[in-house]
Amino acid sequence: MNQVDTLHAGARRLPPLLVGMALIAAGLAVLLAGAFATSRYPFAFDRAIIVGLRQWGGPSWLPKAAADITALGGGVVLTLVVAIVAGFLLVQRLWLTAAATAMACLTGGWAVDLVKGQVLRARPDLVPHLVDAGGYSFPSGHATSSAVAYLTLAALAGQVTPDRVARRYLLVVAVLLVGAIGCSRVYLGVHWPSDVLAGWSFGTLWALGWWTATARARVAIGGER
């Protein structure tokens, strides 16, 4: 099997980890939708987790580490990461992957802003915020945008990475990074846990959708090489 055939085969196989995460994300989305329809927010678990984390506090270095981690999900960092990766893909003449990466992240950001503007959920006020945060709370912009960007980057990169171990590594790193960013938002007191859960769910399903669309386009055009 030559390199093009290998890439085509990889593009046709959904990563099992991404499939599992998408199923969990879909379940969370249904549960959150039901909770919003039947309860007033913030929910009981939102309050309990926020207050419990602040009472615990953690080691002295944790607030600074959480602030550094949360910055990895900020707009400036994500824009730089996406631009660098898209540029690298263009240098490699992977036009479809570069275009899909840029469009997935750009439209994902628009979708987050649209939802925030519709829900208009206030940020937590139970504990002092450990970092500055403005705007509305639902969904968490950092959790959603980092999931959209890092999961999509890892998923689409997997379509043009012949080595199976490398594909798994990229996706696992992306999952851990997105998880850490989302958890940092709750620890810092600037988001309710349900904001982060919604962001993770949206970003995971977004990445799955773009993986599927890009894989079909790749097969239809006969690859990029």
Coordinates of C-alpha atoms in Angstrom, one line a residue:
M1 CA 0.0 0.0 0.0
N2 CA 1.5 3.4 -1.0
Q3 CA 1.4 6.5 1.1
V4 CA -1.7 7.9 -0.7
D5 CA -3.6 4.6 -0.1
T6 CA -2.5 4.7 3.5
L7 CA -3.9 8.2 3.9
H8 CA -7.1 7.2 2.3
A9 CA -7.5 4.2 4.6
G10 CA -6.8 6.4 7.6
A11 CA -9.4 9.0 6.4
R12 CA -12.1 6.3 6.3
R13 CA -11.6 5.1 9.8
L14 CA -13.2 7.1 12.6
P15 CA -10.9 7.2 15.7
P16 CA -12.5 5.0 18.3
L17 CA -11.6 7.5 21.0
L18 CA -13.3 10.3 19.1
V19 CA -16.4 8.1 18.6
G20 CA -16.5 7.3 22.3
M21 CA -16.2 10.9 23.3
A22 CA -18.9 11.9 20.8
L23 CA -21.3 9.4 22.4
I24 CA -20.6 10.8 25.8
A25 CA -20.9 14.3 24.5
A26 CA -24.3 13.6 22.9
G27 CA -25.5 12.1 26.2
L28 CA -24.3 15.1 28.2
A29 CA -26.0 17.5 25.7
V30 CA -29.3 15.7 26.2
L31 CA -29.0 15.7 30.0
L32 CA -28.1 19.4 30.0
A33 CA -31.0 20.3 27.7
G34 CA -33.3 18.4 30.0
A35 CA -31.9 20.2 33.0
F36 CA -32.3 23.6 31.4
A37 CA -35.9 22.8 30.4
T38 CA -37.0 21.6 33.9
S39 CA -34.8 23.4 36.4
R40 CA -33.5 26.9 37.2
Y41 CA -29.8 27.4 36.8
P42 CA -27.2 27.4 38.3
F43 CA -27.9 23.8 39.2
A44 CA -27.2 22.2 42.5
F45 CA -24.1 20.5 41.3
D46 CA -22.8 23.8 39.9
R47 CA -23.0 25.4 43.3
A48 CA -21.6 22.4 45.1
I49 CA -18.5 22.1 42.9
I50 CA -17.7 25.8 42.8
V51 CA -17.9 26.2 46.5
G52 CA -16.2 22.8 47.2
L53 CA -13.2 23.7 45.0
R54 CA -12.8 27.1 46.6
Q55 CA -13.0 25.6 50.2
W56 CA -10.4 23.1 49.2
G57 CA -8.1 25.6 47.6
G58 CA -5.4 23.1 46.7
P59 CA -1.6 23.6 46.9
S60 CA -0.2 27.1 46.8
W61 CA 1.1 26.7 43.2
L62 CA -2.3 25.6 41.8
P63 CA -3.9 29.1 41.2
K64 CA -0.9 30.2 39.1
A65 CA -0.8 26.9 37.2
A66 CA -4.6 27.1 36.6
A67 CA -4.2 30.6 35.2
D68 CA -1.4 29.5 32.9
I69 CA -3.4 26.5 31.7
T70 CA -6.5 28.5 31.1
A71 CA -4.6 30.9 28.9
L72 CA -4.0 28.0 26.5
G73 CA -7.7 28.2 25.7
G74 CA -7.8 32.0 25.1
G75 CA -8.5 33.6 21.8
V76 CA -5.0 34.8 21.1
V77 CA -3.3 31.5 21.8
L78 CA -5.8 29.5 19.8
T79 CA -5.6 31.9 16.9
L80 CA -1.8 31.5 16.9
V81 CA -2.0 27.7 17.1
V82 CA -4.5 27.4 14.3
A83 CA -2.6 29.8 12.1
I84 CA 0.7 28.0 12.7
V85 CA -0.8 24.6 12.1
A86 CA -2.7 25.7 9.0
G87 CA 0.5 27.3 7.6
F88 CA 2.4 24.1 8.2
L89 CA -0.3 22.2 6.3
L90 CA -0.1 24.6 3.4
V91 CA 3.7 24.2 3.3
Q92 CA 3.1 20.4 3.1
R93 CA 0.6 21.1 0.3
L94 CA -2.2 19.6 2.3
W95 CA -4.7 22.1 1.0
L96 CA -7.9 20.3 2.1
T97 CA -6.7 19.7 5.6
A98 CA -5.5 23.3 6.0
A99 CA -8.8 24.8 4.7
A100 CA -10.9 22.5 6.8
T101 CA -8.8 23.3 9.9
A102 CA -9.2 27.0 9.4
M103 CA -12.9 26.9 8.6
A104 CA -13.8 24.5 11.5
C105 CA -12.1 26.8 14.1
L106 CA -13.4 30.0 12.6
T107 CA -17.1 28.9 12.3
G108 CA -16.8 27.2 15.7
G109 CA -15.9 30.6 17.3
W110 CA -18.9 32.2 15.6
A111 CA -21.2 29.5 16.9
V112 CA -20.0 30.0 20.5
D113 CA -20.6 33.8 20.3
L114 CA -24.1 33.2 18.9
V115 CA -25.1 30.8 21.7
K116 CA -23.7 33.1 24.4
G117 CA -25.7 35.9 23.0
Q118 CA -28.9 33.8 23.1
V119 CA -28.5 32.3 26.5
L120 CA -27.2 35.3 28.4
R121 CA -26.2 33.4 31.4
A122 CA -24.3 35.3 34.1
R123 CA -21.0 34.2 35.4
P124 CA -20.7 32.6 38.9
D125 CA -20.8 35.1 41.8
L126 CA -20.4 32.6 44.7
V127 CA -16.7 33.0 45.0
P128 CA -14.2 35.7 43.9
H129 CA -12.7 35.1 40.5
L130 CA -9.0 34.3 40.4
V131 CA -8.6 35.8 36.9
D132 CA -10.4 38.6 35.1
A133 CA -13.4 37.4 33.0
G134 CA -16.0 39.4 31.2
G135 CA -19.0 38.6 29.0
Y136 CA -21.6 35.8 29.5
S137 CA -21.0 32.4 31.0
F138 CA -22.8 29.7 28.9
P139 CA -21.1 27.9 27.2
S140 CA -17.6 28.4 28.5
G141 CA -15.7 30.1 25.6
H142 CA -12.4 28.6 26.7
A143 CA -13.8 25.1 27.1
T144 CA -15.7 25.2 23.8
S145 CA -13.1 26.9 21.7
S146 CA -10.2 24.8 23.0
A147 CA -12.3 21.6 22.2
V148 CA -13.2 22.9 18.8
A149 CA -9.6 23.9 18.0
Y150 CA -7.4 21.2 19.6
L151 CA -9.8 18.2 19.0
T152 CA -10.4 19.2 15.4
L153 CA -6.7 19.8 14.8
A154 CA -5.9 16.3 16.2
A155 CA -8.7 14.6 14.4
L156 CA -7.9 16.2 11.0
A157 CA -4.1 15.7 11.4
G158 CA -4.9 12.0 12.0
Q159 CA -6.3 11.8 8.5
V160 CA -2.9 12.7 7.0
T161 CA -0.8 10.8 9.5
P162 CA -0.1 7.3 8.4
D163 CA 1.3 6.1 11.7
R164 CA -1.5 4.8 14.0
V165 CA 0.4 5.4 17.2
A166 CA 1.0 9.0 16.2
R167 CA -2.7 9.5 15.5
R168 CA -3.6 8.2 18.9
Y169 CA -1.0 10.3 20.6
L170 CA -2.3 13.5 18.9
L171 CA -5.8 12.8 20.0
V172 CA -4.9 11.8 23.6
V173 CA -2.8 15.0 24.0
A174 CA -5.7 17.1 22.7
V175 CA -8.2 15.4 25.0
L176 CA -6.0 16.0 28.1
L177 CA -5.3 19.6 27.1
V178 CA -9.0 20.4 26.6
G179 CA -9.9 18.7 29.9
A180 CA -7.3 20.7 31.8
I181 CA -8.4 24.0 30.3
G182 CA -12.1 23.3 31.1
C183 CA -11.3 22.3 34.7
S184 CA -9.2 25.4 35.2
R185 CA -12.2 27.6 34.3
V186 CA -14.2 26.1 37.1
Y187 CA -11.3 26.1 39.6
L188 CA -10.7 29.8 38.9
G189 CA -14.4 30.5 39.6
V190 CA -15.2 32.1 36.3
H191 CA -17.5 29.4 34.9
W192 CA -20.2 27.0 36.2
P193 CA -19.3 23.3 35.7
S194 CA -22.4 23.0 33.4
D195 CA -20.8 25.8 31.2
V196 CA -17.7 23.7 30.7
L197 CA -19.7 20.4 30.2
A198 CA -21.7 22.1 27.5
G199 CA -18.5 23.5 25.9
W200 CA -16.8 20.1 25.9
S201 CA -19.9 18.5 24.4
F202 CA -20.2 21.0 21.6
G203 CA -16.5 21.0 20.7
T204 CA -16.4 17.2 20.6
L205 CA -19.4 16.9 18.3
W206 CA -18.0 19.8 16.2
A207 CA -14.7 18.0 15.8
L208 CA -16.5 14.7 14.8
G209 CA -18.6 16.6 12.3
W210 CA -15.6 18.2 10.6
W211 CA -13.7 14.9 10.6
T212 CA -16.6 13.3 8.8
A213 CA -17.1 16.1 6.3
T214 CA -13.3 16.3 5.6
A215 CA -12.9 12.5 5.2
R216 CA -15.7 12.4 2.7
A217 CA -14.3 15.3 0.7
R218 CA -10.9 13.7 0.7
V219 CA -12.2 10.5 -0.7
A220 CA -14.3 12.3 -3.2
I221 CA -11.4 14.3 -4.6
G222 CA -9.0 11.4 -4.5
G223 CA -6.7 12.7 -1.8
E224 CA -4.3 15.7 -1.6
R225 CA -1.1 14.2 -3.0

